[in-house]
């Protein structure tokens, strides 16, 4: 899949937690998606995930797969205009 239009929200899974903090801050986002070397989206990280990890005084050089959400929810662009997105997401 071509992720060019999402380049400001996708980070590689071999990045560190420190890298994710810098990435999210640089791109002024509240989350990022994580892709593997096969270009597959495998997780998500929110600024809240990063804050909680940081407050535990953990090692920021750990890989992001330590804190990424592997059971994230998404909605396909074709379904963006559904009347009840919450109902749609509950199915998955």
mmCIF file of C-alpha atoms in Angstrom:
data_model
loop_
_atom_site.group_PDB
_atom_site.id
_atom_site.type_symbol
_atom_site.label_atom_id
_atom_site.label_comp_id
_atom_site.label_asym_id
_atom_site.label_seq_id
_atom_site.Cartn_x
_atom_site.Cartn_y
_atom_site.Cartn_z
ATOM 1 C CA UNK A 1 0.000 0.000 0.000
ATOM 2 C CA UNK A 2 1.211 3.518 -0.766
ATOM 3 C CA UNK A 3 1.348 5.546 2.440
ATOM 4 C CA UNK A 4 2.730 8.788 0.966
ATOM 5 C CA UNK A 5 -0.199 10.921 2.092
ATOM 6 C CA UNK A 6 0.170 9.511 5.611
ATOM 7 C CA UNK A 7 3.919 10.097 5.974
ATOM 8 C CA UNK A 8 3.347 12.517 8.881
ATOM 9 C CA UNK A 9 1.695 9.834 10.986
ATOM 10 C CA UNK A 10 3.630 6.636 10.169
ATOM 11 C CA UNK A 11 6.773 5.573 11.994
ATOM 12 C CA UNK A 12 8.839 2.388 11.604
ATOM 13 C CA UNK A 13 8.578 -0.297 14.266
ATOM 14 C CA UNK A 14 12.328 -0.353 14.883
ATOM 15 C CA UNK A 15 12.152 3.235 16.184
ATOM 16 C CA UNK A 16 12.710 4.025 19.836
ATOM 17 C CA UNK A 17 10.149 5.513 22.180
ATOM 18 C CA UNK A 18 12.241 8.684 22.178
ATOM 19 C CA UNK A 19 11.971 8.732 18.359
ATOM 20 C CA UNK A 20 8.176 8.422 18.625
ATOM 21 C CA UNK A 21 7.991 11.367 21.041
ATOM 22 C CA UNK A 22 10.082 13.506 18.687
ATOM 23 C CA UNK A 23 8.077 12.320 15.645
ATOM 24 C CA UNK A 24 4.677 13.115 17.172
ATOM 25 C CA UNK A 25 5.883 16.487 18.423
ATOM 26 C CA UNK A 26 7.510 17.402 15.098
ATOM 27 C CA UNK A 27 4.410 16.586 13.081
ATOM 28 C CA UNK A 28 2.043 18.131 15.653
ATOM 29 C CA UNK A 29 -0.025 14.950 15.884
ATOM 30 C CA UNK A 30 -1.698 13.202 18.809
ATOM 31 C CA UNK A 31 -0.882 9.726 17.550
ATOM 32 C CA UNK A 32 1.135 7.797 15.017
ATOM 33 C CA UNK A 33 0.752 4.514 13.216
ATOM 34 C CA UNK A 34 3.521 1.922 13.278
ATOM 35 C CA UNK A 35 4.560 -0.030 10.188
ATOM 36 C CA UNK A 36 6.954 -2.924 9.820
ATOM 37 C CA UNK A 37 9.610 -3.438 7.150
ATOM 38 C CA UNK A 38 6.977 -5.129 4.946
ATOM 39 C CA UNK A 39 5.060 -1.818 4.935
ATOM 40 C CA UNK A 40 2.170 -3.297 6.945
ATOM 41 C CA UNK A 41 0.526 -1.168 9.654
ATOM 42 C CA UNK A 42 0.980 -3.199 12.846
ATOM 43 C CA UNK A 43 0.017 -0.803 15.615
ATOM 44 C CA UNK A 44 -0.643 2.682 16.893
ATOM 45 C CA UNK A 45 0.794 4.919 19.596
ATOM 46 C CA UNK A 46 -0.956 7.915 21.116
ATOM 47 C CA UNK A 47 0.576 10.847 22.932
ATOM 48 C CA UNK A 48 -1.175 9.474 26.036
ATOM 49 C CA UNK A 49 0.640 6.127 25.677
ATOM 50 C CA UNK A 50 3.923 8.006 25.519
ATOM 51 C CA UNK A 51 3.107 10.224 28.522
ATOM 52 C CA UNK A 52 2.131 7.237 30.674
ATOM 53 C CA UNK A 53 5.350 5.427 29.750
ATOM 54 C CA UNK A 54 7.431 8.547 30.390
ATOM 55 C CA UNK A 55 5.853 9.085 33.833
ATOM 56 C CA UNK A 56 6.918 5.571 34.861
ATOM 57 C CA UNK A 57 10.565 6.686 34.374
ATOM 58 C CA UNK A 58 11.143 3.907 31.875
ATOM 59 C CA UNK A 59 13.938 3.726 29.309
ATOM 60 C CA UNK A 60 13.113 5.959 26.333
ATOM 61 C CA UNK A 61 15.577 4.021 24.181
ATOM 62 C CA UNK A 62 13.325 0.937 24.206
ATOM 63 C CA UNK A 63 11.651 0.020 20.918
ATOM 64 C CA UNK A 64 8.122 1.317 20.356
ATOM 65 C CA UNK A 65 6.691 -2.177 20.116
ATOM 66 C CA UNK A 66 6.898 -2.202 23.949
ATOM 67 C CA UNK A 67 4.050 0.312 24.166
ATOM 68 C CA UNK A 68 2.256 0.272 20.810
ATOM 69 C CA UNK A 69 -1.361 -0.801 20.677
ATOM 70 C CA UNK A 70 -1.520 -3.891 18.471
ATOM 71 C CA UNK A 71 -5.332 -4.081 18.665
ATOM 72 C CA UNK A 72 -6.058 -0.637 17.281
ATOM 73 C CA UNK A 73 -9.276 0.220 15.450
ATOM 74 C CA UNK A 74 -9.524 1.945 12.100
ATOM 75 C CA UNK A 75 -12.109 2.830 9.537
ATOM 76 C CA UNK A 76 -11.686 2.594 5.789
ATOM 77 C CA UNK A 77 -12.006 5.805 3.808
ATOM 78 C CA UNK A 78 -15.078 4.383 2.035
ATOM 79 C CA UNK A 79 -16.873 4.306 5.384
ATOM 80 C CA UNK A 80 -15.918 7.757 6.663
ATOM 81 C CA UNK A 81 -19.404 9.119 6.191
ATOM 82 C CA UNK A 82 -21.339 6.464 8.058
ATOM 83 C CA UNK A 83 -23.996 7.899 10.329
ATOM 84 C CA UNK A 84 -22.896 5.842 13.298
ATOM 85 C CA UNK A 85 -19.141 5.224 13.219
ATOM 86 C CA UNK A 86 -19.154 3.836 16.767
ATOM 87 C CA UNK A 87 -21.509 1.042 15.734
ATOM 88 C CA UNK A 88 -19.276 0.279 12.743
ATOM 89 C CA UNK A 89 -16.138 0.106 14.892
ATOM 90 C CA UNK A 90 -17.800 -2.152 17.475
ATOM 91 C CA UNK A 91 -18.159 -4.840 14.770
ATOM 92 C CA UNK A 92 -14.383 -5.095 14.481
#
